[in-house]
mmCIF file of C-alpha atoms and ligand atoms in Angstrom:
data_model
loop_
_atom_site.group_PDB
_atom_site.id
_atom_site.type_symbol
_atom_site.label_atom_id
_atom_site.label_comp_id
_atom_site.label_asym_id
_atom_site.label_seq_id
_atom_site.Cartn_x
_atom_site.Cartn_y
_atom_site.Cartn_z
ATOM 1 C CA MET A 17 -0.174 0.480 0.568
ATOM 2 C CA THR A 18 1.442 2.993 -0.663
ATOM 3 C CA SER A 19 1.210 5.678 0.971
ATOM 4 C CA GLN A 20 0.588 9.781 1.194
ATOM 5 C CA PRO A 21 3.422 12.462 1.125
ATOM 6 C CA PRO A 22 2.569 14.556 4.036
ATOM 7 C CA LEU A 23 0.822 18.212 4.095
ATOM 8 C CA SER A 24 2.568 21.199 4.167
ATOM 9 C CA THR A 25 3.907 21.742 8.338
ATOM 10 C CA LEU A 26 0.971 24.818 7.330
ATOM 11 C CA VAL A 27 -1.699 23.681 6.543
ATOM 12 C CA THR A 28 -1.809 20.472 9.722
ATOM 13 C CA SER A 29 -0.454 23.524 12.403
ATOM 14 C CA LEU A 30 -2.938 26.305 11.355
ATOM 15 C CA PRO A 31 -5.475 26.300 14.644
ATOM 16 C CA ARG A 32 -8.558 25.818 13.771
ATOM 17 C CA SER A 33 -11.006 29.273 14.571
ATOM 18 C CA GLY A 34 -12.902 29.042 17.441
ATOM 19 C CA ILE A 35 -15.541 30.601 15.966
ATOM 20 C CA ARG A 36 -16.075 27.212 13.672
ATOM 21 C CA ALA A 37 -14.976 25.853 15.660
ATOM 22 C CA ILE A 38 -17.816 25.717 18.357
ATOM 23 C CA ALA A 39 -20.537 26.582 15.731
ATOM 24 C CA ALA A 40 -19.328 22.835 14.392
ATOM 25 C CA PHE A 41 -20.095 21.541 18.089
ATOM 26 C CA ALA A 42 -23.615 23.021 18.192
ATOM 27 C CA GLY A 43 -24.521 20.822 14.993
ATOM 28 C CA ASN A 44 -27.310 21.887 12.816
ATOM 29 C CA ARG A 45 -29.911 20.748 15.733
ATOM 30 C CA PRO A 46 -33.534 22.424 14.562
ATOM 31 C CA GLY A 47 -33.867 25.459 16.961
ATOM 32 C CA LEU A 48 -30.651 26.707 18.237
ATOM 33 C CA VAL A 49 -30.424 30.907 18.350
ATOM 34 C CA HIS A 50 -28.239 31.442 16.762
ATOM 35 C CA LEU A 51 -25.166 34.598 18.186
ATOM 36 C CA GLU A 52 -21.975 33.050 16.521
ATOM 37 C CA TYR A 53 -21.745 34.584 13.198
ATOM 38 C CA GLY A 54 -20.894 38.969 12.855
ATOM 39 C CA GLU A 55 -23.515 37.830 9.618
ATOM 40 C CA PRO A 56 -26.630 40.121 8.827
ATOM 41 C CA SER A 57 -30.072 39.357 9.114
ATOM 42 C CA MET A 58 -31.247 40.876 6.767
ATOM 43 C CA LEU A 59 -31.282 40.519 2.672
ATOM 44 C CA THR A 60 -28.695 42.136 0.291
ATOM 45 C CA PRO A 61 -30.773 45.630 -0.459
ATOM 46 C CA GLU A 62 -32.987 45.155 -3.849
ATOM 47 C CA PRO A 63 -30.528 47.779 -6.063
ATOM 48 C CA ILE A 64 -27.832 45.779 -5.868
ATOM 49 C CA ARG A 65 -29.370 42.545 -6.201
ATOM 50 C CA LYS A 66 -31.065 44.178 -8.727
ATOM 51 C CA ALA A 67 -27.900 45.162 -10.593
ATOM 52 C CA ALA A 68 -26.273 42.117 -10.002
ATOM 53 C CA ALA A 69 -29.139 40.815 -11.846
ATOM 54 C CA GLN A 70 -28.834 42.978 -15.393
ATOM 55 C CA ALA A 71 -25.749 42.213 -15.035
ATOM 56 C CA VAL A 72 -25.440 38.505 -14.693
ATOM 57 C CA LEU A 73 -27.740 39.090 -17.810
ATOM 58 C CA GLU A 74 -26.105 40.860 -20.470
ATOM 59 C CA GLU A 75 -22.915 40.552 -19.522
ATOM 60 C CA ARG A 76 -20.310 38.793 -20.620
ATOM 61 C CA MET A 77 -19.076 37.202 -17.562
ATOM 62 C CA VAL A 78 -14.726 38.108 -17.912
ATOM 63 C CA TYR A 79 -11.761 38.753 -15.895
ATOM 64 C CA THR A 80 -11.548 41.819 -14.682
ATOM 65 C CA PRO A 81 -7.768 44.107 -14.208
ATOM 66 C CA THR A 82 -7.076 42.661 -10.749
ATOM 67 C CA ALA A 83 -6.884 45.610 -8.632
ATOM 68 C CA GLY A 84 -11.492 46.006 -10.350
ATOM 69 C CA PRO A 85 -12.780 48.057 -13.451
ATOM 70 C CA MET A 86 -11.259 51.916 -12.802
ATOM 71 C CA ARG A 87 -15.170 52.691 -13.540
ATOM 72 C CA LEU A 88 -15.255 51.381 -9.275
ATOM 73 C CA ARG A 89 -12.107 51.919 -8.289
ATOM 74 C CA GLU A 90 -13.588 56.097 -8.793
ATOM 75 C CA LEU A 91 -17.236 55.017 -6.998
ATOM 76 C CA ILE A 92 -14.953 53.660 -3.891
ATOM 77 C CA SER A 93 -12.279 57.505 -3.900
ATOM 78 C CA GLU A 94 -15.820 59.453 -3.899
ATOM 79 C CA LYS A 95 -17.236 57.266 -1.331
ATOM 80 C CA LEU A 96 -13.713 57.433 0.885
ATOM 81 C CA LYS A 97 -14.155 61.432 0.150
ATOM 82 C CA ARG A 98 -17.931 61.291 1.510
ATOM 83 C CA VAL A 99 -17.989 58.293 4.368
ATOM 84 C CA ASN A 100 -14.269 58.602 5.844
ATOM 85 C CA GLY A 101 -13.433 62.588 5.260
ATOM 86 C CA TYR A 102 -10.550 61.491 2.842
ATOM 87 C CA ASP A 103 -9.339 61.919 -0.524
ATOM 88 C CA ALA A 104 -7.883 58.432 -1.319
ATOM 89 C CA ALA A 105 -7.436 59.068 -5.463
ATOM 90 C CA PRO A 106 -8.265 55.303 -7.029
ATOM 91 C CA GLU A 107 -5.392 54.568 -7.994
ATOM 92 C CA GLN A 108 -4.700 53.731 -4.380
ATOM 93 C CA VAL A 109 -7.785 51.286 -3.798
ATOM 94 C CA PHE A 110 -7.358 47.915 -4.992
ATOM 95 C CA VAL A 111 -10.330 46.096 -5.124
ATOM 96 C CA THR A 112 -10.299 42.645 -3.716
ATOM 97 C CA PRO A 113 -12.130 38.908 -2.638
ATOM 98 C CA GLY A 114 -13.943 41.198 0.891
ATOM 99 C CA GLY A 115 -12.065 42.268 3.133
ATOM 100 C CA VAL A 116 -9.986 39.180 4.406
ATOM 101 C CA GLY A 117 -8.795 39.173 1.295
ATOM 102 C CA ALA A 118 -7.760 42.975 1.452
ATOM 103 C CA LEU A 119 -6.448 42.105 4.680
ATOM 104 C CA PHE A 120 -3.938 39.126 3.516
ATOM 105 C CA LEU A 121 -3.173 41.344 0.602
ATOM 106 C CA ALA A 122 -1.834 44.436 2.968
ATOM 107 C CA LEU A 123 0.003 42.307 5.275
ATOM 108 C CA ALA A 124 2.228 40.397 2.037
ATOM 109 C CA ALA A 125 2.492 43.820 1.394
ATOM 110 C CA VAL A 126 4.450 44.395 3.932
ATOM 111 C CA LEU A 127 5.985 41.937 5.921
ATOM 112 C CA ASN A 128 9.172 39.033 5.150
ATOM 113 C CA PRO A 129 9.749 35.688 6.749
ATOM 114 C CA GLY A 130 10.815 36.093 10.163
ATOM 115 C CA ASP A 131 9.321 39.065 10.597
ATOM 116 C CA ALA A 132 6.244 40.466 12.773
ATOM 117 C CA VAL A 133 2.977 42.458 13.211
ATOM 118 C CA LEU A 134 1.640 43.551 16.265
ATOM 119 C CA LEU A 135 -1.971 42.378 16.894
ATOM 120 C CA PRO A 136 -5.295 42.965 18.235
ATOM 121 C CA ASP A 137 -6.193 40.534 21.524
ATOM 122 C CA PRO A 138 -8.815 40.356 21.888
ATOM 123 C CA GLY A 139 -8.616 39.985 17.457
ATOM 124 C CA TRP A 140 -10.283 38.975 15.226
ATOM 125 C CA PRO A 141 -8.718 35.934 15.180
ATOM 126 C CA ASN A 142 -8.414 35.777 10.652
ATOM 127 C CA ALA A 143 -5.359 38.289 10.553
ATOM 128 C CA ALA A 144 -3.075 35.912 12.946
ATOM 129 C CA GLY A 145 -3.935 32.852 10.569
ATOM 130 C CA GLN A 146 -2.818 35.308 7.410
ATOM 131 C CA ALA A 147 1.151 36.544 9.381
ATOM 132 C CA ARG A 148 1.979 32.327 10.197
ATOM 133 C CA ILE A 149 0.478 31.605 6.166
ATOM 134 C CA LEU A 150 3.488 34.945 6.082
ATOM 135 C CA GLN A 151 6.238 32.901 8.205
ATOM 136 C CA ALA A 152 5.540 36.076 9.706
ATOM 137 C CA GLU A 153 4.849 36.053 13.593
ATOM 138 C CA PRO A 154 1.847 37.872 15.384
ATOM 139 C CA VAL A 155 2.591 39.933 18.604
ATOM 140 C CA PHE A 156 -0.537 40.621 20.473
ATOM 141 C CA TYR A 157 -1.565 43.915 22.366
ATOM 142 C CA PRO A 158 -4.604 44.012 25.303
ATOM 143 C CA LEU A 159 -7.011 45.841 24.360
ATOM 144 C CA ASP A 160 -8.208 46.563 28.471
ATOM 145 C CA PRO A 161 -11.921 45.144 29.272
ATOM 146 C CA LYS A 162 -11.192 47.552 31.995
ATOM 147 C CA ASN A 163 -10.805 50.399 29.067
ATOM 148 C CA GLY A 164 -13.881 50.350 27.617
ATOM 149 C CA PHE A 165 -11.794 47.141 25.675
ATOM 150 C CA LEU A 166 -9.694 50.446 23.672
ATOM 151 C CA PRO A 167 -6.002 49.391 23.799
ATOM 152 C CA ASP A 168 -2.321 51.255 25.755
ATOM 153 C CA PRO A 169 0.072 52.515 22.205
ATOM 154 C CA ASP A 170 2.421 53.437 25.264
ATOM 155 C CA GLY A 171 3.144 50.687 27.214
ATOM 156 C CA TRP A 172 2.920 48.205 23.732
ATOM 157 C CA ARG A 173 6.039 45.970 23.937
ATOM 158 C CA ILE A 174 7.043 46.602 19.897
ATOM 159 C CA PRO A 175 9.959 43.734 19.220
ATOM 160 C CA PRO A 176 13.034 45.281 16.996
ATOM 161 C CA HIS A 177 12.092 42.933 13.897
ATOM 162 C CA CYS A 178 7.808 44.068 13.714
ATOM 163 C CA LYS A 179 7.587 45.485 10.678
ATOM 164 C CA ALA A 180 2.954 46.531 10.603
ATOM 165 C CA VAL A 181 0.001 47.225 13.798
ATOM 166 C CA VAL A 182 -2.736 46.931 12.854
ATOM 167 C CA ILE A 183 -5.677 48.020 14.532
ATOM 168 C CA ASN A 184 -9.515 47.275 14.226
ATOM 169 C CA SER A 185 -12.171 50.018 15.003
ATOM 170 C CA PRO A 186 -15.170 49.961 15.177
ATOM 171 C CA ALA A 187 -14.448 46.218 16.747
ATOM 172 C CA ASN A 188 -14.831 42.986 15.964
ATOM 173 C CA PRO A 189 -15.237 40.856 18.959
ATOM 174 C CA THR A 190 -15.856 44.466 20.984
ATOM 175 C CA GLY A 191 -17.545 46.204 19.480
ATOM 176 C CA ALA A 192 -15.315 49.841 20.889
ATOM 177 C CA VAL A 193 -14.672 52.596 18.910
ATOM 178 C CA PHE A 194 -11.865 54.029 19.106
ATOM 179 C CA PRO A 195 -11.809 57.848 19.998
ATOM 180 C CA ARG A 196 -9.781 60.309 17.187
ATOM 181 C CA ASP A 197 -6.855 60.681 19.710
ATOM 182 C CA LEU A 198 -6.178 56.861 20.487
ATOM 183 C CA VAL A 199 -5.620 56.504 16.708
ATOM 184 C CA GLU A 200 -4.037 59.808 16.213
ATOM 185 C CA ARG A 201 -1.605 58.847 19.651
ATOM 186 C CA ILE A 202 -1.478 54.691 17.495
ATOM 187 C CA ALA A 203 0.104 56.777 14.687
ATOM 188 C CA ARG A 204 2.920 58.312 16.166
ATOM 189 C CA VAL A 205 3.826 55.068 18.608
ATOM 190 C CA ALA A 206 4.057 53.541 14.854
ATOM 191 C CA GLU A 207 5.990 56.363 13.537
ATOM 192 C CA ARG A 208 8.198 56.158 16.191
ATOM 193 C CA HIS A 209 9.407 52.538 15.397
ATOM 194 C CA GLY A 210 8.835 53.008 12.076
ATOM 195 C CA LEU A 211 5.837 51.147 11.351
ATOM 196 C CA TRP A 212 3.332 50.309 9.182
ATOM 197 C CA VAL A 213 -0.880 50.954 10.318
ATOM 198 C CA ILE A 214 -3.166 48.260 9.005
ATOM 199 C CA SER A 215 -6.091 49.833 9.851
ATOM 200 C CA ASP A 216 -9.667 46.990 9.219
ATOM 201 C CA GLU A 217 -12.018 49.381 8.912
ATOM 202 C CA VAL A 218 -15.194 46.586 6.888
ATOM 203 C CA TYR A 219 -17.609 48.154 9.912
ATOM 204 C CA ASP A 220 -16.943 52.309 9.321
ATOM 205 C CA GLN A 221 -20.213 53.059 8.567
ATOM 206 C CA ILE A 222 -22.288 50.320 11.408
ATOM 207 C CA TYR A 223 -21.962 53.205 14.673
ATOM 208 C CA PHE A 224 -24.408 54.353 16.664
ATOM 209 C CA ASP A 225 -21.802 57.647 18.694
ATOM 210 C CA ARG A 226 -19.152 59.042 17.571
ATOM 211 C CA ALA A 227 -18.041 58.935 13.641
ATOM 212 C CA PRO A 228 -14.733 56.737 13.106
ATOM 213 C CA THR A 229 -11.811 57.753 12.712
ATOM 214 C CA SER A 230 -9.884 56.144 9.799
ATOM 215 C CA ILE A 231 -5.898 56.486 9.707
ATOM 216 C CA PHE A 232 -6.166 58.128 6.946
ATOM 217 C CA GLN A 233 -7.272 60.836 7.857
ATOM 218 C CA VAL A 234 -4.059 61.149 10.595
ATOM 219 C CA GLN A 235 -1.352 59.178 9.054
ATOM 220 C CA PRO A 236 -1.513 59.095 4.839
ATOM 221 C CA GLU A 237 2.404 58.327 4.806
ATOM 222 C CA ARG A 238 1.870 54.206 5.970
ATOM 223 C CA ALA A 239 -1.084 54.131 6.123
ATOM 224 C CA MET A 240 -3.321 51.043 5.204
ATOM 225 C CA ALA A 241 -6.856 50.737 5.242
ATOM 226 C CA VAL A 242 -8.780 47.757 4.938
ATOM 227 C CA TYR A 243 -12.984 48.304 3.611
ATOM 228 C CA SER A 244 -16.002 45.474 2.930
ATOM 229 C CA PHE A 245 -19.270 45.217 1.108
ATOM 230 C CA SER A 246 -19.651 42.849 3.765
ATOM 231 C CA LYS A 247 -21.440 44.396 6.915
ATOM 232 C CA THR A 248 -22.124 47.939 5.379
ATOM 233 C CA TYR A 249 -24.749 46.796 2.628
ATOM 234 C CA ALA A 250 -25.965 42.848 3.590
ATOM 235 C CA MET A 251 -23.078 41.220 1.021
ATOM 236 C CA THR A 252 -20.976 38.073 3.072
ATOM 237 C CA GLY A 253 -21.698 35.493 0.873
ATOM 238 C CA TRP A 254 -20.736 38.292 -2.519
ATOM 239 C CA ARG A 255 -17.565 38.364 -1.181
ATOM 240 C CA LEU A 256 -16.114 41.556 -1.905
ATOM 241 C CA GLY A 257 -13.256 44.328 -0.143
ATOM 242 C CA TYR A 258 -10.492 46.451 -0.772
ATOM 243 C CA LEU A 259 -7.779 47.804 -0.376
ATOM 244 C CA VAL A 260 -7.104 51.671 0.620
ATOM 245 C CA ALA A 261 -3.243 52.492 0.318
ATOM 246 C CA PRO A 262 -0.312 54.611 -1.210
ATOM 247 C CA ALA A 263 -0.008 53.981 -4.526
ATOM 248 C CA GLN A 264 3.110 52.600 -5.112
ATOM 249 C CA VAL A 265 1.603 49.701 -2.830
ATOM 250 C CA VAL A 266 -0.624 49.175 -5.226
ATOM 251 C CA GLU A 267 0.890 48.654 -8.035
ATOM 252 C CA PRO A 268 3.593 46.040 -6.995
ATOM 253 C CA LEU A 269 0.378 44.184 -4.448
ATOM 254 C CA GLN A 270 -1.081 42.817 -8.549
ATOM 255 C CA ARG A 271 1.337 40.701 -9.297
ATOM 256 C CA VAL A 272 0.658 39.466 -5.241
ATOM 257 C CA ALA A 273 -2.929 39.690 -6.279
ATOM 258 C CA GLU A 274 -2.389 38.117 -10.145
ATOM 259 C CA ALA A 275 -0.959 34.898 -8.572
ATOM 260 C CA ILE A 276 -3.602 34.060 -5.950
ATOM 261 C CA PHE A 277 -6.752 35.523 -7.701
ATOM 262 C CA SER A 278 -6.268 37.272 -10.479
ATOM 263 C CA SER A 279 -9.358 39.478 -10.035
ATOM 264 C CA SER A 280 -11.948 40.122 -8.178
ATOM 265 C CA SER A 281 -15.748 38.151 -9.138
ATOM 266 C CA MET A 282 -17.503 40.133 -11.311
ATOM 267 C CA VAL A 283 -20.802 40.070 -10.710
ATOM 268 C CA ALA A 284 -19.835 40.783 -7.365
ATOM 269 C CA GLN A 285 -17.970 44.072 -8.384
ATOM 270 C CA ARG A 286 -21.112 45.222 -10.727
ATOM 271 C CA ALA A 287 -23.357 44.453 -7.689
ATOM 272 C CA ALA A 288 -20.952 47.019 -5.622
ATOM 273 C CA GLU A 289 -20.904 49.564 -8.270
ATOM 274 C CA ALA A 290 -25.185 50.049 -7.632
ATOM 275 C CA ALA A 291 -24.744 49.291 -3.861
ATOM 276 C CA LEU A 292 -22.438 53.423 -4.271
ATOM 277 C CA THR A 293 -24.718 54.111 -6.651
ATOM 278 C CA SER A 294 -28.357 52.887 -6.337
ATOM 279 C CA ALA A 295 -28.161 51.830 -1.968
ATOM 280 C CA GLY A 296 -27.213 54.369 0.034
ATOM 281 C CA GLU A 297 -30.174 55.680 1.825
ATOM 282 C CA TYR A 298 -30.868 51.296 2.967
ATOM 283 C CA VAL A 299 -27.550 51.650 5.188
ATOM 284 C CA PRO A 300 -28.579 53.950 7.765
ATOM 285 C CA GLU A 301 -32.153 51.234 7.843
ATOM 286 C CA MET A 302 -29.056 48.744 8.724
ATOM 287 C CA VAL A 303 -27.374 50.575 11.102
ATOM 288 C CA ALA A 304 -30.805 51.696 13.514
ATOM 289 C CA ALA A 305 -31.719 48.344 13.074
ATOM 290 C CA TYR A 306 -28.481 47.393 15.006
ATOM 291 C CA ARG A 307 -28.814 50.349 16.690
ATOM 292 C CA ARG A 308 -31.893 48.777 18.122
ATOM 293 C CA ARG A 309 -30.652 45.454 19.045
ATOM 294 C CA ARG A 310 -27.720 47.113 20.816
ATOM 295 C CA ASP A 311 -29.665 48.942 22.891
ATOM 296 C CA LEU A 312 -31.204 46.564 23.802
ATOM 297 C CA ALA A 313 -28.794 44.415 24.721
ATOM 298 C CA VAL A 314 -27.049 46.187 26.804
ATOM 299 C CA SER A 315 -30.035 47.812 29.111
ATOM 300 C CA LEU A 316 -31.040 43.458 29.186
ATOM 301 C CA VAL A 317 -27.207 43.691 30.915
ATOM 302 C CA ARG A 318 -28.022 45.833 32.682
ATOM 303 C CA GLU A 319 -31.296 45.011 34.302
ATOM 304 C CA TRP A 320 -29.382 41.236 35.856
ATOM 305 C CA GLY A 321 -26.079 43.518 37.818
ATOM 306 C CA LEU A 322 -24.474 42.248 33.847
ATOM 307 C CA TYR A 323 -23.103 45.316 32.410
ATOM 308 C CA ARG A 324 -19.585 45.789 31.740
ATOM 309 C CA TYR A 325 -18.954 48.441 28.533
ATOM 310 C CA THR A 326 -21.385 49.948 26.110
ATOM 311 C CA PRO A 327 -20.435 48.905 22.236
ATOM 312 C CA GLU A 328 -20.624 51.808 20.302
ATOM 313 C CA GLY A 329 -19.524 49.543 17.011
ATOM 314 C CA ALA A 330 -20.115 47.192 14.965
ATOM 315 C CA PHE A 331 -22.565 44.705 16.002
ATOM 316 C CA TYR A 332 -21.410 42.358 18.425
ATOM 317 C CA LEU A 333 -20.932 42.370 22.237
ATOM 318 C CA MET A 334 -19.011 40.762 25.114
ATOM 319 C CA VAL A 335 -20.452 39.582 27.434
ATOM 320 C CA ASP A 336 -18.800 38.408 30.976
ATOM 321 C CA VAL A 337 -20.120 34.212 32.350
ATOM 322 C CA SER A 338 -16.447 34.592 34.960
ATOM 323 C CA ALA A 339 -19.676 33.587 37.522
ATOM 324 C CA ALA A 340 -20.602 30.761 35.263
ATOM 325 C CA GLY A 341 -16.697 29.330 34.841
ATOM 326 C CA PRO A 342 -13.956 29.488 31.624
ATOM 327 C CA ALA A 343 -15.442 31.063 28.125
ATOM 328 C CA GLU A 344 -15.502 27.604 25.932
ATOM 329 C CA GLU A 345 -17.154 25.511 29.249
ATOM 330 C CA VAL A 346 -20.209 27.871 29.697
ATOM 331 C CA ALA A 347 -20.236 27.945 25.637
ATOM 332 C CA ARG A 348 -20.572 24.530 25.312
ATOM 333 C CA ARG A 349 -23.233 24.536 28.165
ATOM 334 C CA LEU A 350 -24.581 27.144 26.693
ATOM 335 C CA VAL A 351 -25.427 24.953 23.591
ATOM 336 C CA THR A 352 -26.368 21.167 25.112
ATOM 337 C CA GLU A 353 -28.768 23.357 27.925
ATOM 338 C CA LYS A 354 -29.734 25.973 26.586
ATOM 339 C CA GLY A 355 -29.536 25.652 22.189
ATOM 340 C CA VAL A 356 -27.945 29.339 21.630
ATOM 341 C CA VAL A 357 -24.761 29.261 20.060
ATOM 342 C CA ALA A 358 -22.262 32.297 21.110
ATOM 343 C CA VAL A 359 -19.139 31.783 20.588
ATOM 344 C CA PRO A 360 -16.057 32.215 23.632
ATOM 345 C CA GLY A 361 -14.147 34.711 24.106
ATOM 346 C CA THR A 362 -10.798 32.490 23.877
ATOM 347 C CA ALA A 363 -11.985 32.013 20.486
ATOM 348 C CA PHE A 364 -10.046 36.006 19.336
ATOM 349 C CA GLY A 365 -6.584 35.696 22.096
ATOM 350 C CA ARG A 366 -5.767 35.494 25.634
ATOM 351 C CA GLN A 367 -8.199 38.105 27.235
ATOM 352 C CA ALA A 368 -11.213 37.614 26.926
ATOM 353 C CA GLN A 369 -11.183 33.832 28.463
ATOM 354 C CA HIS A 370 -14.550 35.364 31.033
ATOM 355 C CA GLU A 371 -16.418 36.510 28.048
ATOM 356 C CA LEU A 372 -19.137 35.248 25.679
ATOM 357 C CA ARG A 373 -19.260 36.861 22.074
ATOM 358 C CA ILE A 374 -22.984 37.878 20.537
ATOM 359 C CA SER A 375 -23.060 38.821 17.327
ATOM 360 C CA LEU A 376 -26.070 41.861 17.584
ATOM 361 C CA ALA A 377 -26.746 41.060 13.679
ATOM 362 C CA ALA A 378 -29.142 38.749 14.525
ATOM 363 C CA SER A 379 -33.207 39.453 15.466
ATOM 364 C CA GLU A 380 -34.497 40.952 18.714
ATOM 365 C CA GLU A 381 -35.827 38.051 19.130
ATOM 366 C CA ASP A 382 -33.280 35.908 18.214
ATOM 367 C CA ILE A 383 -31.144 38.235 21.159
ATOM 368 C CA ARG A 384 -33.088 38.341 23.890
ATOM 369 C CA ARG A 385 -33.553 34.765 24.420
ATOM 370 C CA GLY A 386 -29.480 34.327 23.462
ATOM 371 C CA LEU A 387 -28.825 37.115 26.668
ATOM 372 C CA GLU A 388 -31.258 35.263 28.815
ATOM 373 C CA ALA A 389 -30.525 32.003 28.571
ATOM 374 C CA ILE A 390 -26.809 33.404 29.140
ATOM 375 C CA ARG A 391 -28.673 35.373 32.743
ATOM 376 C CA ASP A 392 -29.312 31.565 34.082
ATOM 377 C CA LEU A 393 -26.658 30.385 33.449
ATOM 378 C CA VAL A 394 -24.647 32.568 34.842
ATOM 379 C CA GLN A 395 -26.940 33.020 37.623
ATOM 380 C CA GLY A 396 -28.885 30.238 38.048
HETATM 381 N N1 LIG B 2 -12.452 42.474 9.668
HETATM 382 C C1 LIG B 2 -13.101 41.238 10.642
HETATM 383 C C2 LIG B 2 -12.873 42.568 11.344
HETATM 384 C C3 LIG B 2 -14.203 41.786 10.344
HETATM 385 O O1 LIG B 2 -14.916 40.712 11.307
HETATM 386 C C4 LIG B 2 -14.403 41.053 9.390
HETATM 387 C C5 LIG B 2 -15.893 39.969 8.445
HETATM 388 O O2 LIG B 2 -15.833 39.133 9.928
HETATM 389 C C6 LIG B 2 -13.970 40.998 7.992
HETATM 390 C C7 LIG B 2 -12.992 41.923 8.069
HETATM 391 C C8 LIG B 2 -13.774 39.703 6.730
HETATM 392 O O3 LIG B 2 -14.606 40.302 6.129
HETATM 393 P P1 LIG B 2 -15.189 39.875 4.706
HETATM 394 O O4 LIG B 2 -14.033 39.434 3.518
HETATM 395 O O5 LIG B 2 -16.127 39.599 4.514
HETATM 396 O O6 LIG B 2 -15.196 41.623 4.105
#
């Protein structure tokens, strides 16, 4: 019998996503309340679906230019001015398969094997996975729950081989929005240490109080910013995002993108054009729904004495379940005893050992049922 040749250490050693792990543990039993995925509950707005359908019926679906059709890059450049408050030329925009694709390109642009990259803990785990694929070393900086899950850049331990820091505001998994002076402090620390700042701004339009500050408003020379159509327009399955970077970075990145995905999906890019031209009025409605869900969740945890902080953006809340035990154990009991799926904080690093992340992208009814189940475990 011939044995199979070995697989790479990369595929055998990359940790599994803790979000997928709890979802797999829950399986597809009927009647579960799903609060694990950061996925909008709404349909993609109708003008976007219609434009995509029309493109499929009328156009040849072909490869597009690697960084995206110029018309879409121009529309994105206008959006950056209108929504994010800064000027970036269309040549600075790189359209990618999801924000996750943009983040990978940003990291690939600056990390050599053996370099270090600073990442938030708790943070969206894909960034660490991407760093490992690039054979770089993730070094984590803490987000302090006692300080609303904000970082303290002046306290960061930055190794000499560090090339970049990734920040994420509005943040997953916490919903924190960094105030402007914090973004400025981060930019100053990055400048002192010669770091790029890779700013994950995929939740840029989902905020409830103060508008987030883009890194490009503060320090455009050493900045890259990651955006997505997934969250703003309920388009997770369309897989479209974009990177904004200095034009000298975008240009050579085309060779990297050419090697791994050639171009983003043409139908998704046609849909994205419609999102930017004809679906603007849907966004405030969706954000208002997330705000109602955030308010509901915060008022429930307050009522039960479980309040820790108020998320100001994205659509997540970290709930302290320390009274019931370690987060992973509580997450499993929540599934088996209560039929509710939430993600243990350990899926996002080492700092959140006692929290569960619930997604506020779920319906109000599911949020209420899920939080009541958590309360019963914590206080029962
Ligand atoms: N960045 C953060 C912080 C996220 O939470 C997500 C998705 O959950 C992404 C990036 C990537 O989103 P997408 O690849 O769907 O655009």
